XYZ file of C-alpha atoms in Angstrom:
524
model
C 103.701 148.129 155.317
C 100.402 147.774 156.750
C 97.424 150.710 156.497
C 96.674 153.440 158.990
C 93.872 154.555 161.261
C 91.053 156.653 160.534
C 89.950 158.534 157.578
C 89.943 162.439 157.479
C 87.328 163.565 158.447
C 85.942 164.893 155.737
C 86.001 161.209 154.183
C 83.365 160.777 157.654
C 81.201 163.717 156.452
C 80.512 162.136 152.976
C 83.492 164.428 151.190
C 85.957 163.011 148.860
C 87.236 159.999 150.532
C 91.127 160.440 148.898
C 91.833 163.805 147.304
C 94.182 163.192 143.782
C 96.848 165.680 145.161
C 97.151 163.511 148.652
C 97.447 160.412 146.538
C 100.252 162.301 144.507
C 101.817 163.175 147.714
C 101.770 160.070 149.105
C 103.011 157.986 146.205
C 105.842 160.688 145.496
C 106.684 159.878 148.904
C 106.959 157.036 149.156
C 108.725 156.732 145.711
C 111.774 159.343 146.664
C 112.019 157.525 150.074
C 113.021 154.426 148.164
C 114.921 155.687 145.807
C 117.329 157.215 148.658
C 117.304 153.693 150.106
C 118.383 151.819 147.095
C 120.879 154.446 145.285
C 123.893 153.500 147.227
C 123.694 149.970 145.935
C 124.164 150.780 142.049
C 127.286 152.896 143.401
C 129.277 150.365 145.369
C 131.929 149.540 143.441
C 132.908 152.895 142.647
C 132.684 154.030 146.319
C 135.700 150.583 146.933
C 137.513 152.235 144.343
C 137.265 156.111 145.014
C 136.409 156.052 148.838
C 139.071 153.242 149.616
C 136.366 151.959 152.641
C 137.779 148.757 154.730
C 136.688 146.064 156.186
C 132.683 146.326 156.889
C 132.922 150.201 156.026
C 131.458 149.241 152.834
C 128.566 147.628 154.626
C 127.651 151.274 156.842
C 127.037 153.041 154.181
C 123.863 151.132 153.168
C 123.126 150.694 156.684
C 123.855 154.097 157.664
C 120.511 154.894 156.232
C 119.093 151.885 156.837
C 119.418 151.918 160.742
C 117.159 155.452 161.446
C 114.685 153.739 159.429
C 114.441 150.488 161.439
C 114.842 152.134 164.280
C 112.440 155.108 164.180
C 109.477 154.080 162.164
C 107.060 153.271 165.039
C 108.101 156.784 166.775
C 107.038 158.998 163.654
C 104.334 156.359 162.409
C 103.540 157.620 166.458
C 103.800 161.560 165.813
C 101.773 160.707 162.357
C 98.995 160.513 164.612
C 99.920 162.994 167.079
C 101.026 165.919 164.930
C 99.639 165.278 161.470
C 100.948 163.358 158.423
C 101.299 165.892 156.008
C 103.976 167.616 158.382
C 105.809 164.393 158.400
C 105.795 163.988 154.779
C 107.012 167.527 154.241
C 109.636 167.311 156.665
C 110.963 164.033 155.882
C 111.092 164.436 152.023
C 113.140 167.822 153.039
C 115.289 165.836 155.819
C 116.064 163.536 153.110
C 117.218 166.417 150.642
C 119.867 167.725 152.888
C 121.156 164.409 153.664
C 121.678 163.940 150.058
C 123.356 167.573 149.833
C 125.838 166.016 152.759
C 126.861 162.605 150.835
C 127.335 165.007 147.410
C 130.175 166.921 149.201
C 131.601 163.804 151.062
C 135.120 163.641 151.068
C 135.438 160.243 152.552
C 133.646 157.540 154.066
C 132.786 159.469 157.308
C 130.785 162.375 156.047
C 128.648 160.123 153.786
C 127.970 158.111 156.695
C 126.518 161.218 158.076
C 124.551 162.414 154.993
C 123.054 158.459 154.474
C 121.750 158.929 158.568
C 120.736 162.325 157.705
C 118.306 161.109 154.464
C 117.269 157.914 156.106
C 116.449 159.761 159.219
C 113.994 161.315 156.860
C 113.021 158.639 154.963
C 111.710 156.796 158.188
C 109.408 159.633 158.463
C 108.098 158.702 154.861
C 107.672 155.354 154.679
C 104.868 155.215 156.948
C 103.697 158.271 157.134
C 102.648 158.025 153.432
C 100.910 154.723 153.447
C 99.120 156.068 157.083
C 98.008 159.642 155.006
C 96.610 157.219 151.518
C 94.949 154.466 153.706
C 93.652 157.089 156.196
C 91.281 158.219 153.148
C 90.055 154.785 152.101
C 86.530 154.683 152.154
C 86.296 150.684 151.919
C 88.311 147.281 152.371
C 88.653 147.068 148.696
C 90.083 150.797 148.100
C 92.633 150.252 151.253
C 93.495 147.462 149.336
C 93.887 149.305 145.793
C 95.704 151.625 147.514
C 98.063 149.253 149.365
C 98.717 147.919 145.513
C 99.485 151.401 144.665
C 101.691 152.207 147.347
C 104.018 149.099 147.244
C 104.193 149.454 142.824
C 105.782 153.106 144.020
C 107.985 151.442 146.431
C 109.188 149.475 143.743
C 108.674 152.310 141.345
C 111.467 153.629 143.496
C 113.522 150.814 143.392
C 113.600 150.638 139.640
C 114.287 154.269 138.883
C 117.388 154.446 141.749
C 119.582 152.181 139.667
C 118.764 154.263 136.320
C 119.922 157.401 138.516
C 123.076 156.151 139.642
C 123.809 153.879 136.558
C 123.326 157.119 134.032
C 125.204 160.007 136.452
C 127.677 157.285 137.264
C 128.361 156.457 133.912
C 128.540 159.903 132.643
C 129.310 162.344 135.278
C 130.039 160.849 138.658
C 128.292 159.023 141.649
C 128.031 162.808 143.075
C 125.287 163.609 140.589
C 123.237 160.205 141.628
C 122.573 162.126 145.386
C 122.376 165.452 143.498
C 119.163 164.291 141.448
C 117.583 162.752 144.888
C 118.269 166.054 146.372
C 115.875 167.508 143.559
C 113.398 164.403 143.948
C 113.384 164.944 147.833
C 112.833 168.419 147.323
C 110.154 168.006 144.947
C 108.484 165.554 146.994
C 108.318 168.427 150.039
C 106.951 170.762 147.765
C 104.475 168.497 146.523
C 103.107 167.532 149.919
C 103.046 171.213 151.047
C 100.890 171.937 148.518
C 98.399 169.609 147.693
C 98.476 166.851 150.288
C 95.126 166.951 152.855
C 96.458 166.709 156.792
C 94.914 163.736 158.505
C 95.633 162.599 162.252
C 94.673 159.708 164.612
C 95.442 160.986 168.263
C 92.615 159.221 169.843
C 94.243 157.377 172.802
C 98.025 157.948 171.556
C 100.488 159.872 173.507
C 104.443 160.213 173.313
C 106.061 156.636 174.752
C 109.336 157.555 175.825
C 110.466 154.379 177.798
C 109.401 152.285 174.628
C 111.083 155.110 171.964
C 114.034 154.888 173.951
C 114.335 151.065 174.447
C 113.393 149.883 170.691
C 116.139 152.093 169.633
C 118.716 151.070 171.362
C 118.382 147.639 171.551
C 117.781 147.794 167.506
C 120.636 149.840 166.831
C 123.109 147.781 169.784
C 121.796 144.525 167.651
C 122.815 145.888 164.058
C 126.072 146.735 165.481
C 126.865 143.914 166.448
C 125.787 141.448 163.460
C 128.426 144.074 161.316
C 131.038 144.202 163.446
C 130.984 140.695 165.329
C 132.417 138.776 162.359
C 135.288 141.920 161.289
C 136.384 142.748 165.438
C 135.426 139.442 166.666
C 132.384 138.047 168.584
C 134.276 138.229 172.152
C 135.807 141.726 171.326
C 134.498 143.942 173.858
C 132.798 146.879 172.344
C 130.648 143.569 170.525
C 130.307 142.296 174.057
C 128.411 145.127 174.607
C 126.665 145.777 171.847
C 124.906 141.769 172.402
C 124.053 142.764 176.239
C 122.421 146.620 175.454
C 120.527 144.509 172.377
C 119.123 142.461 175.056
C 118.557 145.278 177.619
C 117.100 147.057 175.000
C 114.341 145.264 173.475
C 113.236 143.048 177.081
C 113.372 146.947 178.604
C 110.963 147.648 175.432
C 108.675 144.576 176.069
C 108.347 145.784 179.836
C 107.240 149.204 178.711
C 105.067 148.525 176.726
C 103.369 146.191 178.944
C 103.020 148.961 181.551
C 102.474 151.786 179.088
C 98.910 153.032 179.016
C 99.581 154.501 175.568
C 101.966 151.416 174.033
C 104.387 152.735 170.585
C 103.292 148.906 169.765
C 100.321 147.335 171.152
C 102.044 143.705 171.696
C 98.456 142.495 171.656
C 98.445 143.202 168.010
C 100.703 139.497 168.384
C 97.860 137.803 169.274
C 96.123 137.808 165.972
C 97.544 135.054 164.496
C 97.740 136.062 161.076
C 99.389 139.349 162.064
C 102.139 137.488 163.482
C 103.226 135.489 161.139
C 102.939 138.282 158.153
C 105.156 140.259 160.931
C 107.980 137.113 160.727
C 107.307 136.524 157.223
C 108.063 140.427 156.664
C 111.127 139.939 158.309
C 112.895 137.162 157.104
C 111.279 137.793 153.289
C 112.779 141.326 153.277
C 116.204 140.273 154.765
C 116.068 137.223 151.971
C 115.329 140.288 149.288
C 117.972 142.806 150.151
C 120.656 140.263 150.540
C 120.324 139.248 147.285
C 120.565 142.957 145.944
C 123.400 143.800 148.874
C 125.092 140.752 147.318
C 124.610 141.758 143.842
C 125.847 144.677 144.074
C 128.982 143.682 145.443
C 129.759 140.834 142.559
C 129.017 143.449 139.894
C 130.832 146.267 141.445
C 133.540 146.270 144.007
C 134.472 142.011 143.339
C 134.158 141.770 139.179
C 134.314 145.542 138.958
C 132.084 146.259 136.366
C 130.438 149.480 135.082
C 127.885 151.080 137.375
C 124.960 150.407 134.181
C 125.513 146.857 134.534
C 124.638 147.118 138.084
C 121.886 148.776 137.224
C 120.410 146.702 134.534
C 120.739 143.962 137.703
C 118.302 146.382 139.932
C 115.963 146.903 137.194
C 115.083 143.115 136.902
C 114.948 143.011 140.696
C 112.392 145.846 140.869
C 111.068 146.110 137.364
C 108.852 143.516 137.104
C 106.665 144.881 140.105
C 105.851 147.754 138.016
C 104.966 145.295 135.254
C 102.775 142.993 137.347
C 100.925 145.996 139.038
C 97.487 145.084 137.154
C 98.029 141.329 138.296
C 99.109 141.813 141.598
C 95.754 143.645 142.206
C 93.925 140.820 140.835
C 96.163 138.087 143.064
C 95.404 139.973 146.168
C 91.024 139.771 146.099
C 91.536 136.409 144.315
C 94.008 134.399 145.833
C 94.323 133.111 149.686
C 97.401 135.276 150.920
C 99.786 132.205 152.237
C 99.431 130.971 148.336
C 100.504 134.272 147.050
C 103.183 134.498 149.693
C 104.241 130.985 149.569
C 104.855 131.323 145.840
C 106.595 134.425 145.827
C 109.100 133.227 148.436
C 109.578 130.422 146.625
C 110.366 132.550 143.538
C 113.381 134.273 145.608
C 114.857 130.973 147.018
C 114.835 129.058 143.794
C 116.594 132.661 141.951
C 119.133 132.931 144.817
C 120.292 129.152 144.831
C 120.393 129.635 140.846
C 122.697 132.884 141.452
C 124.892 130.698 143.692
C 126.044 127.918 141.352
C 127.009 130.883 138.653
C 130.775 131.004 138.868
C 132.400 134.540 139.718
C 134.470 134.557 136.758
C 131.952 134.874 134.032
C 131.961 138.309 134.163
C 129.221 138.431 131.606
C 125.607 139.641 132.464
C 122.905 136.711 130.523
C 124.012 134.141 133.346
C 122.328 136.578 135.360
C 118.987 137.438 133.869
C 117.019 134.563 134.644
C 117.911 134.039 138.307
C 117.082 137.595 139.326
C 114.051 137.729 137.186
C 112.695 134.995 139.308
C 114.048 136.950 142.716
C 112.202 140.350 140.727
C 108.579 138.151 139.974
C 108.636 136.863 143.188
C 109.645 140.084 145.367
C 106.815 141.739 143.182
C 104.386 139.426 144.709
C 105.227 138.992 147.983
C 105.894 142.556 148.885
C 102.409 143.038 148.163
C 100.780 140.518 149.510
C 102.598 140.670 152.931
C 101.586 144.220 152.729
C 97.858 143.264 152.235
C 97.533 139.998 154.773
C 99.237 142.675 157.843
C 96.552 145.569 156.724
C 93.298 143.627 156.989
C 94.828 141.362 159.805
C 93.692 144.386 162.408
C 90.335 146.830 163.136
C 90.560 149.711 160.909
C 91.120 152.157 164.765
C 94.496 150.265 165.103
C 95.819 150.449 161.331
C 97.951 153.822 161.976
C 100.051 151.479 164.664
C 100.032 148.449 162.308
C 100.980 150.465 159.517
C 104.416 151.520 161.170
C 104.741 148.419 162.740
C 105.057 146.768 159.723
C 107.186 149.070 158.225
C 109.453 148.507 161.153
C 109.397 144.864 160.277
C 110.120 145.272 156.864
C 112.539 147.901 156.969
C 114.360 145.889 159.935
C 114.590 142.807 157.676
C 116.636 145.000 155.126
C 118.214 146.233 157.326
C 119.454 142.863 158.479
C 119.711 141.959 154.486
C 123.144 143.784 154.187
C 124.683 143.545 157.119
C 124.241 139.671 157.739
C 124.831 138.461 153.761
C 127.979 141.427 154.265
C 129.238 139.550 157.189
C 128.676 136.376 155.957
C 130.219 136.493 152.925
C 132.916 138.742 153.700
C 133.876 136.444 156.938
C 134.120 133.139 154.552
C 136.001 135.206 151.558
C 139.198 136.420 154.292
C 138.835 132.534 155.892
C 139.057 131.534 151.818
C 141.672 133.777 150.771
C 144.099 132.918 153.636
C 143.840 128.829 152.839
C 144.211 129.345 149.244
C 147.044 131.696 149.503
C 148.978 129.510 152.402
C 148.216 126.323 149.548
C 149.375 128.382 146.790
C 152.860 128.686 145.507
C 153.592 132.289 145.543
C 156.744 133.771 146.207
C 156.876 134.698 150.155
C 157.086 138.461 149.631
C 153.668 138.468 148.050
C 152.083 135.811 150.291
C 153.376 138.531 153.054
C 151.628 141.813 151.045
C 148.423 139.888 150.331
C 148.010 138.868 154.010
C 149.255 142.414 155.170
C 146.637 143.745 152.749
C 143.963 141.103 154.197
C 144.642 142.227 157.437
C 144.584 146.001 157.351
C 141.342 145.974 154.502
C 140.213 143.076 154.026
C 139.413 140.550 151.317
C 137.502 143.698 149.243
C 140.540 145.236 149.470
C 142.840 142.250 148.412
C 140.391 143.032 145.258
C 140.387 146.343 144.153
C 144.940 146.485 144.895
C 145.674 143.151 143.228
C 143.294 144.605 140.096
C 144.761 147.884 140.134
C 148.794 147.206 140.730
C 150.724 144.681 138.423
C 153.003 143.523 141.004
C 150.089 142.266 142.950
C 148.398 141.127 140.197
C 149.029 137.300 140.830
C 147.189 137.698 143.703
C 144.134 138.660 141.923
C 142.427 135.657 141.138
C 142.561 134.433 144.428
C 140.931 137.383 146.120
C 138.269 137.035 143.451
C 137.939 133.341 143.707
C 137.551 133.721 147.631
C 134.921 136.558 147.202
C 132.738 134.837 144.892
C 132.558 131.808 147.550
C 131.769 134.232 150.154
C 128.903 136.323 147.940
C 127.645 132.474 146.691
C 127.258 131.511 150.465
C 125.542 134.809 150.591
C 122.669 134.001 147.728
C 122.308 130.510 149.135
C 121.581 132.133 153.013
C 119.199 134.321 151.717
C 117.532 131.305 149.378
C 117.316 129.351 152.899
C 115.533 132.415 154.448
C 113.304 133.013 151.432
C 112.412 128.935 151.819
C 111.803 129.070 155.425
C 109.455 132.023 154.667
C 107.523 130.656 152.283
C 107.010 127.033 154.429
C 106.021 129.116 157.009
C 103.397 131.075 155.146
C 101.802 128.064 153.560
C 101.707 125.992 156.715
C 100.828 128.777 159.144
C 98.217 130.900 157.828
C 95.225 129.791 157.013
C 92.370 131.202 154.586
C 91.908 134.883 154.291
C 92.766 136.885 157.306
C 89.457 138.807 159.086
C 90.111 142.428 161.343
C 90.302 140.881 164.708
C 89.938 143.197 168.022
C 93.130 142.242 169.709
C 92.974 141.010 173.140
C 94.354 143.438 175.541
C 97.347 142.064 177.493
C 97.639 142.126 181.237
């Protein structure tokens, strides 16, 4: 989430320096792009009980629009510059409609795997390409930095109106209806941008980077593979095995071409700059602490206590509400306060909510236990996610901002990436270990030790859920599976509070003051 290159240049000739219909377009942007992201969460549990999805199927389905994003941010935040933003934003916003029109007629797990890729495949178009169009018309440090306010209160804008979608069609229609209404918002969003958005480029010294486009993908893609599928098929199972040595392949192969590359996707120079650095790590791990906690909120609402989709959602409004709220603040915070205070408090505001969400027992199936720890995960992802945003775009010389921009969406988007799919392997790994101890201790009949472990086996402890729940002869079985699951999600929260923690020490002991626009030093 950093800012973008040059101003239009009609901003140069002393015109308008940000046009009110490109700063519609790129907020709508922005907005529907997150919304996409975050609507499969509120559905969940009703995609366990409809869908029937095993073992870390549940998992893909976040990440299955998660991965084009992490993997393909720095390409388009790349053709941003080459072939204008404006196309980007109407061509994502339209990518992202028909990959909503795919997971509305999915019959099963597979096809909405295919219409999440499709939308995120557009929403990694979006995500930088609307900050790049919005901060390519600032006209001054301060309005790149109201804007960067405004852009991240629309991310979370987003955030906070997904859950309302899918808790309202969920509740009264069916979780069909949640990717119908993003179809209209992505289509709306195209629309918007093809009529009123101003184009804006920055191809000065950037050309298509194949060897590095190739490489980061891969080895990104290779890497989220395995974290999902190493705990489920096992870390020495071969197509893991694999997975771990193209990872590595991958991003060295990347490193080496862009070292060579006379027209870098990333400028690894950008590394030097201190500041930029650490926001980059900090961006990361934050992000991944963040989205674990929602992954892992989602899951204890919906597919472990089984709740109603609204109470999911009332979950992701705290988590994303109160950035809305704290808009007028957050703007004050970021020309007031140094940025490793803002961060460092913020992170500490997720940890201290996600070792809070830990100790709450997964039997209380009632929601006030709640409120409290994920307001504090909500306040403090409110100000970090801004501030981050702000200490990456002033870390670097206005010229290099398009690249910094999409790096740091890379970052960001990789760290949420990461959010699901570790806490999901985590949590599921220690629920199965958990199950099978409790149910070997317990004093079952043998017949139904046998089912639950056949069940285990074939599904998973997710599974061992939803049949015990649904089928009275399995019933006894029931509150073990829920029992082990709520260890597993509780090992999640605390994970993610460690991450948040080790964030937060690193931003208060590592940067230092307000970060200054360096020139990078070229490498090699």
């Amino acid at each position: 989430m950093a800012t973008p290159t040059h101003a239009p240049a009609r901003a140069a000739q002393g015109g308008p320096a940000l046009r009110r219909g490109t700063l519609v377009a790129g907020l709508l942007a922005v907005c529907t792009a997150q919304i996409g992201l975050a609507i499969p969460a509120t559905l969940n549990g009703l995609f366990q009980s409809q869908l029937h999805p095993v073992g870390s199927q549940l998992t893909w389905i976040s990440d299955a629009f998660l991965l084009p994003v992490a993997v393909l941010e720095l390409t388009f935040g790349l053709l941003g510059d080459l072939l204008g933003r404006k196309r980007l934003l109407v061509g994502g916003a339209a990518l992202l409609a028909v990959g909503e029109i795919v997971s509305t007629t999915a019959n099963g797990i597979h096809q909405l795997w295919v219409g999440q890729a499709l939308a995120g495949l557009g929403a990694a178009a979006l995500f930088p390409t609307s900050l790049a169009i919005l901060a390519a018309g600032a006209a001054s440090t301060a309005q790149r930095a109201k804007v960067v306010a405004l852009w991240a209160a629309l991310l979370s804008t987003g955030g906070f109106v997904a859950p309302l979608i899918g808790g309202i069609t969920a509740t009264y229609g069916s979780w069909r209806w949640a990717f119908v209404v993003v179809t209209l918002i992505g289509a709306a969003s195209a629309l918007t941008s093809a009529l009123f958005a101003d184009e804006s480029r920055a191809p000065e010294g950037r050309s298509l980077d194949l060897p590095g486009q190739l490489t980061i993908g891969v080895g990104l893609f290779a890497l989220l593979y395995a974290i999902i599928q190493g705990p489920e098929d096992g870390w020495t199972a071969t197509p893991v095995l694999i997975a771990l040595a193209l990872a590595v392949l991958g991003l060295v192969g990347f490193v080496a071409a862009e070292l060579r590359s006379s027209s870098p996707l990333l400028r690894l120079d950008l590394f030097r700059n201190r500041s930029f650095a650490v926001a980059s790590v900090i961006t990361v791990v934050g992000m991944f602490s963040f989205l674990g906690t929602a992954y892992s909120v989602s899951i204890r609402l919906g597919p472990v206590q089984e709740l109603p989709p609204m109470r999911t959602a009332l979950a992701f409004l705290l988590l994303n509400g109160i950035a809305l709220a704290m808009l007028p603040v957050t703007h004050r915070l970021l020309n007031a306060v140094a940025p490793r205070l803002l961060l460092g408090s913020g992170l500490l505001l997720i940890a201290a909510g996600n070792y809070w969400a830990a100790a709450l027992p997964v039997h209380d199936h009632s929601f006030l236990p709640l409120i409290a720890p994920l307001a504090l995960v909500g306040l403090g992802f409110a100000v970090t996610v801004s501030s981050v945003t702000a200490t990456a775009v002033t870390t670097v010389p206005p010229h290099l901002a398009g690249m910094a921009s999409a790096t740091t969406n890379l970052l960001r988007d990789f760290g949420f990436t990461l959010g699901p799919a570790v806490i999901g392997a985590i949590a599921l790994s220690r629920a199965g270990d958990r199950f099978t101890s409790t149910l070997g201790a317990s004093d079952l009949p043998g017949p139904l030790k046998g089912a639950g472990t056949a069940i285990l086996e074939e599904g998973g402890p997710l599974a061992v859920n939803g049949a015990s729940a649904a089928s009275p002869k399995l019933s006894a079985l029931h509150p073990l599976a829920e029992s082990a699951l709520g260890t597993g999600y509780s090992l999640g929260f605390v994970v993610c509070g460690c991450a948040a923690l080790f964030a937060a020490l690193l931003a208060l002991l590592a940067l230092r003051g307000r970060a200054a626009a360096e020139e990078p030093t070229p490498v090699g």
